[in-house]
PDB file of C-alpha atoms in Angstrom:
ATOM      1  CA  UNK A 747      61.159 141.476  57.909  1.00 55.00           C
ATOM      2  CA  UNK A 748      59.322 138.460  58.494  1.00 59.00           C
ATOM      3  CA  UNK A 749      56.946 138.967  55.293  1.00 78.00           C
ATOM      4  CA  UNK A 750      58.826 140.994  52.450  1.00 88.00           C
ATOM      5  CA  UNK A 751      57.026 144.039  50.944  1.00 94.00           C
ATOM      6  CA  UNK A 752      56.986 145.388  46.912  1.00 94.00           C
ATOM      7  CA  UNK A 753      58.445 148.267  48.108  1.00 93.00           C
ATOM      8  CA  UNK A 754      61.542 146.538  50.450  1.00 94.00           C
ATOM      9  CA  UNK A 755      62.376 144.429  47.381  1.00 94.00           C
ATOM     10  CA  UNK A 756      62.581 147.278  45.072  1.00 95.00           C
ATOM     11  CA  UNK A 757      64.495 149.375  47.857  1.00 95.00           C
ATOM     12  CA  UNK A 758      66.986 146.517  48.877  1.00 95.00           C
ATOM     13  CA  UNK A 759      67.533 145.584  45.560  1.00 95.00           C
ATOM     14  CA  UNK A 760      68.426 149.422  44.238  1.00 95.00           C
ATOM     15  CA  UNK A 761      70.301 149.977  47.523  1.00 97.00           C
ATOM     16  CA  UNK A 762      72.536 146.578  46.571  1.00 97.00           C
ATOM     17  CA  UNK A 763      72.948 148.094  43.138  1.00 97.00           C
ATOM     18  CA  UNK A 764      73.843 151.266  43.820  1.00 96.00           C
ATOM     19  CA  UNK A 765      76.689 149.977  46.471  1.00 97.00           C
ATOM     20  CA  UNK A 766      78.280 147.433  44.301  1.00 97.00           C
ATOM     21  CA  UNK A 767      78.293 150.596  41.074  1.00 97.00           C
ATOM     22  CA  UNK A 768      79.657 152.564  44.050  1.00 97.00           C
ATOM     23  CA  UNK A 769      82.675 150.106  44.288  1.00 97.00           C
ATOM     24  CA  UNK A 770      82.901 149.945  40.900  1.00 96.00           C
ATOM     25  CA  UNK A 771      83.452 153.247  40.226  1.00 95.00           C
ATOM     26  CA  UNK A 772      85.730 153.700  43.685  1.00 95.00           C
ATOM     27  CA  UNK A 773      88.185 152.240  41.620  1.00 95.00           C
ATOM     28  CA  UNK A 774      88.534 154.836  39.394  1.00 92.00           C
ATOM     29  CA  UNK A 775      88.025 157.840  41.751  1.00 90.00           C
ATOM     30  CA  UNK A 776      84.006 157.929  40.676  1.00 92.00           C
ATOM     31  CA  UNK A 777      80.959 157.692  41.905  1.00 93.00           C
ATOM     32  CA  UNK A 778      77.834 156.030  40.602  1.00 93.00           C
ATOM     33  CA  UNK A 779      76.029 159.650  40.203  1.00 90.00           C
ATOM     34  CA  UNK A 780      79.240 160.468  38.280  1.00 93.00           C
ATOM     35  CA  UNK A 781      79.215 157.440  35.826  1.00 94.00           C
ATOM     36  CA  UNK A 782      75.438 158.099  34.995  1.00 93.00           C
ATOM     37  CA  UNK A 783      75.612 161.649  34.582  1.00 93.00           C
ATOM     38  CA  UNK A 784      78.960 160.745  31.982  1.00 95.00           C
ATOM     39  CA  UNK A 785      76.827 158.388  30.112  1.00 95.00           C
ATOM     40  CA  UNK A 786      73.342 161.014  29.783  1.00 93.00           C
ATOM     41  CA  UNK A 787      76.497 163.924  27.982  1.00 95.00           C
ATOM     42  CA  UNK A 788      76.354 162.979  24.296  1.00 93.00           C
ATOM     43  CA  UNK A 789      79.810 162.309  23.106  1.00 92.00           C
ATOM     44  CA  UNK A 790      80.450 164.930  21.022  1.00 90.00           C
ATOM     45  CA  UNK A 791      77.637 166.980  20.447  1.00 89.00           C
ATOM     46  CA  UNK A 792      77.084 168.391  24.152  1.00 90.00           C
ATOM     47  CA  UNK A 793      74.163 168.196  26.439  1.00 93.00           C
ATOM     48  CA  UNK A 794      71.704 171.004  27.962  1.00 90.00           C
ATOM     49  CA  UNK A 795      72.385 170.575  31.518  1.00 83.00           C
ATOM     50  CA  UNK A 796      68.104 170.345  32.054  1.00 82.00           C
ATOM     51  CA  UNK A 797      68.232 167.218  29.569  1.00 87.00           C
ATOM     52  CA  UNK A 798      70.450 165.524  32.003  1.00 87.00           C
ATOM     53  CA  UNK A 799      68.677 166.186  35.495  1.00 82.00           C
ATOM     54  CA  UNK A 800      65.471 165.100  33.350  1.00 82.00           C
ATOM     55  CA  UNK A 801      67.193 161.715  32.372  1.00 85.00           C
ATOM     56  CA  UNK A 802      69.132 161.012  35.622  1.00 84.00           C
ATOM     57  CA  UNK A 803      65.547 161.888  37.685  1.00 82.00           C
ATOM     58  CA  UNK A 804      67.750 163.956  39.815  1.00 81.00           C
ATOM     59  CA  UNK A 805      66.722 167.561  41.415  1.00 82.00           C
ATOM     60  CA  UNK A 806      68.282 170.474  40.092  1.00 79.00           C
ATOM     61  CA  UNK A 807      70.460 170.966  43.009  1.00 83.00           C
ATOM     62  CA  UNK A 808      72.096 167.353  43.187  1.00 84.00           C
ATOM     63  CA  UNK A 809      72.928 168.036  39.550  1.00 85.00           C
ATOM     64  CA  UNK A 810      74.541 171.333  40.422  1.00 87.00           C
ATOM     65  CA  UNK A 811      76.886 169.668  42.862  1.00 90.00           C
ATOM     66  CA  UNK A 812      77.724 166.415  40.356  1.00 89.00           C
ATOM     67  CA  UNK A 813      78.285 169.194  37.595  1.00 92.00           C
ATOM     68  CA  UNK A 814      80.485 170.826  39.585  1.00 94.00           C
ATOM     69  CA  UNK A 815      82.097 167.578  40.656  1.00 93.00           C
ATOM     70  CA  UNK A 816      82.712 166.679  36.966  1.00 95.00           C
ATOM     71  CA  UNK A 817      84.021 170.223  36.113  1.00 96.00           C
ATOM     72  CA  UNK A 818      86.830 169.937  39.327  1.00 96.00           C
ATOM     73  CA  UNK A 819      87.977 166.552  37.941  1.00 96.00           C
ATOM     74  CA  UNK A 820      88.264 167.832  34.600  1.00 97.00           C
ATOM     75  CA  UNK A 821      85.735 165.368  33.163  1.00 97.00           C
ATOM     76  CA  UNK A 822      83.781 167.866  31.199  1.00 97.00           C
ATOM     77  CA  UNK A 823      83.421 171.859  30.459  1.00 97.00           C
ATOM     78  CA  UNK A 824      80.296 174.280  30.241  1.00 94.00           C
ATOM     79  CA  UNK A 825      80.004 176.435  27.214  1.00 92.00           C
ATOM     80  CA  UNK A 826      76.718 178.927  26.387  1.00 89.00           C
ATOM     81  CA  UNK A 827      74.357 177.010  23.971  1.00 86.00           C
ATOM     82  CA  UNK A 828      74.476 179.354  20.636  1.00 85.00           C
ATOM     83  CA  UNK A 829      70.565 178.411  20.080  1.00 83.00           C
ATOM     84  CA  UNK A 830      69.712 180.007  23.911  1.00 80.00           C
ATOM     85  CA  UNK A 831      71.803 182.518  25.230  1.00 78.00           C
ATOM     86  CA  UNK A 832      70.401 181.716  28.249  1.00 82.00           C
ATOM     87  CA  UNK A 833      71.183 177.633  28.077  1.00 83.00           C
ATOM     88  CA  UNK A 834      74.543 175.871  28.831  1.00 88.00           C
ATOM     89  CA  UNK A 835      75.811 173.084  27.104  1.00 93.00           C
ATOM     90  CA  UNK A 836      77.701 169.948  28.910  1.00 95.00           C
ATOM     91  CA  UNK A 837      80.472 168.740  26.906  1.00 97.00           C
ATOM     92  CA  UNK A 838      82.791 165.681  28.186  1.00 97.00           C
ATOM     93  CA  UNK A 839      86.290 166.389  27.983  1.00 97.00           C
ATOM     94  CA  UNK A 840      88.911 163.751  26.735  1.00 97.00           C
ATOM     95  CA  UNK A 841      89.587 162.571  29.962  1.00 97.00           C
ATOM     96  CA  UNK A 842      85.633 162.822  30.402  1.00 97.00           C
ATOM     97  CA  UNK A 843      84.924 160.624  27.424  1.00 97.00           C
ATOM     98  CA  UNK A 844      87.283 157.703  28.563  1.00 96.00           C
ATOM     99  CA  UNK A 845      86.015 157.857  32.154  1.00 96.00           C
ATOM    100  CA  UNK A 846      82.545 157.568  30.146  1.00 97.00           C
ATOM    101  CA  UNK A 847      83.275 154.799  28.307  1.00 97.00           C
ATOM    102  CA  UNK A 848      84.573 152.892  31.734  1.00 96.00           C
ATOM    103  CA  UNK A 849      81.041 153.563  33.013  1.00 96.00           C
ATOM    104  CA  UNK A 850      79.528 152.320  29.794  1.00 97.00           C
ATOM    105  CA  UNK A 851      81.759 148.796  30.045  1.00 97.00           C
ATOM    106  CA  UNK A 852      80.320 148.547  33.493  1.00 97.00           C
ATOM    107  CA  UNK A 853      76.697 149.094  33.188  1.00 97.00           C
ATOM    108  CA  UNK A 854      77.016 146.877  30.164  1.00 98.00           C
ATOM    109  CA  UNK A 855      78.922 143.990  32.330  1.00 98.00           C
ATOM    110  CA  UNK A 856      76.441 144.435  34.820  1.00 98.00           C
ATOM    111  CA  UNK A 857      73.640 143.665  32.245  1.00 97.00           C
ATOM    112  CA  UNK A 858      75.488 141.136  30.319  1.00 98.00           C
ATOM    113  CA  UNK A 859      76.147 138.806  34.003  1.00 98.00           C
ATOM    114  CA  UNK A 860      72.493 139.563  35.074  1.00 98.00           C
ATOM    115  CA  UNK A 861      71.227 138.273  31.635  1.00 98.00           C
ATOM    116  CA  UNK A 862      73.280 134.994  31.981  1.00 98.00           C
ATOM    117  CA  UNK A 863      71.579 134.361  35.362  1.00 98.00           C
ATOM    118  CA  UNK A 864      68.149 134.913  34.222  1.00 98.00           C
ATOM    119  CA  UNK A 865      66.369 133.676  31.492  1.00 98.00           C
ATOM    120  CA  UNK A 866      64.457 136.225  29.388  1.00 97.00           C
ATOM    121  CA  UNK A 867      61.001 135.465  29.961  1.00 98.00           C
ATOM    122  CA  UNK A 868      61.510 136.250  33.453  1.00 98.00           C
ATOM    123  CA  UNK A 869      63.305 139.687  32.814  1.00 98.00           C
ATOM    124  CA  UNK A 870      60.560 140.492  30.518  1.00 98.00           C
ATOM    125  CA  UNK A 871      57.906 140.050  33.386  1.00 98.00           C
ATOM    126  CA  UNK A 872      60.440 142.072  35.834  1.00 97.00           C
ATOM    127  CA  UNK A 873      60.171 144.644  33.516  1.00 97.00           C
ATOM    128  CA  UNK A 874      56.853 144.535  32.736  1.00 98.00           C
ATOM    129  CA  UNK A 875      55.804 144.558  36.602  1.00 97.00           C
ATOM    130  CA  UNK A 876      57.992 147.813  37.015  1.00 96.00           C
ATOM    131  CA  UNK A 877      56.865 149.221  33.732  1.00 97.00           C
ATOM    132  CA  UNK A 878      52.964 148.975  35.838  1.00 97.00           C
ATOM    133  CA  UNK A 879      54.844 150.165  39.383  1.00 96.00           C
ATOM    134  CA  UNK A 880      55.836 153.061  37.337  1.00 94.00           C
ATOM    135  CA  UNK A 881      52.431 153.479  35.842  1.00 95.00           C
ATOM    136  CA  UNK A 882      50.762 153.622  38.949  1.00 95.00           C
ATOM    137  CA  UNK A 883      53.173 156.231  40.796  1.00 93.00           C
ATOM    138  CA  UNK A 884      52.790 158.349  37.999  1.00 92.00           C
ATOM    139  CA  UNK A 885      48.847 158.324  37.870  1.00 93.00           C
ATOM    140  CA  UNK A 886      48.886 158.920  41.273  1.00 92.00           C
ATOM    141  CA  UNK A 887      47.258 156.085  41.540  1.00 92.00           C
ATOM    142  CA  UNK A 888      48.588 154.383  44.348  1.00 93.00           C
ATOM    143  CA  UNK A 889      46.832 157.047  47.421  1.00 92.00           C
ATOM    144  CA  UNK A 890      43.664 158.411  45.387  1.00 83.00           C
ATOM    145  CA  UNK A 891      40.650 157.813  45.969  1.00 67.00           C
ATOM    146  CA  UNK A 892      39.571 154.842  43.617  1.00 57.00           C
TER     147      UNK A 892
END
């Protein structure tokens, strides 16, 4: 592209993100939809399976195949959440708690080497300008009539 858009940015830069977490977790027979639905399982308390598609922004499908990814590696187990018979908790397994804490070392990493490269004022604006992005989608205010 001779003139670079918001949008390429955003979607070139995820796209480089998501292939170098991809690596990453290659290494350790993962995937970066495996390390972030590790990290969204509390340690030891368990998770409600529709807290983690909420916090991963992932549809209810996708996390039915990751779940069952996790629960074929052994990473965690599924047991009925005594407060709703109807609910299922998430809870990592041993195994699932160390892979979780590999994926924790790495996201930090990733954050630690980003923050040595740029100063913080200019991380704070990043953030603010995809704070207002965000803003904007969700107001649907990006296609509506103004």
């Amino acid at each position: 592209m001779k003139e670079k858009t918001i949008d390429y940015i955003l979607r070139a830069t995820w796209q480089a993100v998501a292939r170098m977490y991809n690596e990453e977790a290659s290494k350790y027979e993962g995937s970066m939809a495996i390390g972030f639905a590790l990290l969204s399982i509390d340690k030891e308390d368990g998770t409600p399976s529709t807290y983690i598609s909420n916090r991963m922004g992932m549809e209810p499908t996708s996390l039915t195949r990751t779940l069952k990814t996790l629960e074929e590696k052994g990473l965690i187990i599924r047991k009925k959440n005594p407060d709703d018979g109807r609910g299922v908790l998430i809870y990592l397994t041993e195994l699932g708690k160390e892979k979780r804490e590999l994926s924790r070392n790495t996201v930090i990493k990733f954050n630690e080497t980003v923050r040595k490269h740029i100063p913080d004022e200019k991380l704070l604006n990043f953030m603010e300008v995809a704070d207002v992005i965000n803003e904007l989608i969700n107001e649907k205010k990006v296609f509506s009539e103004m």
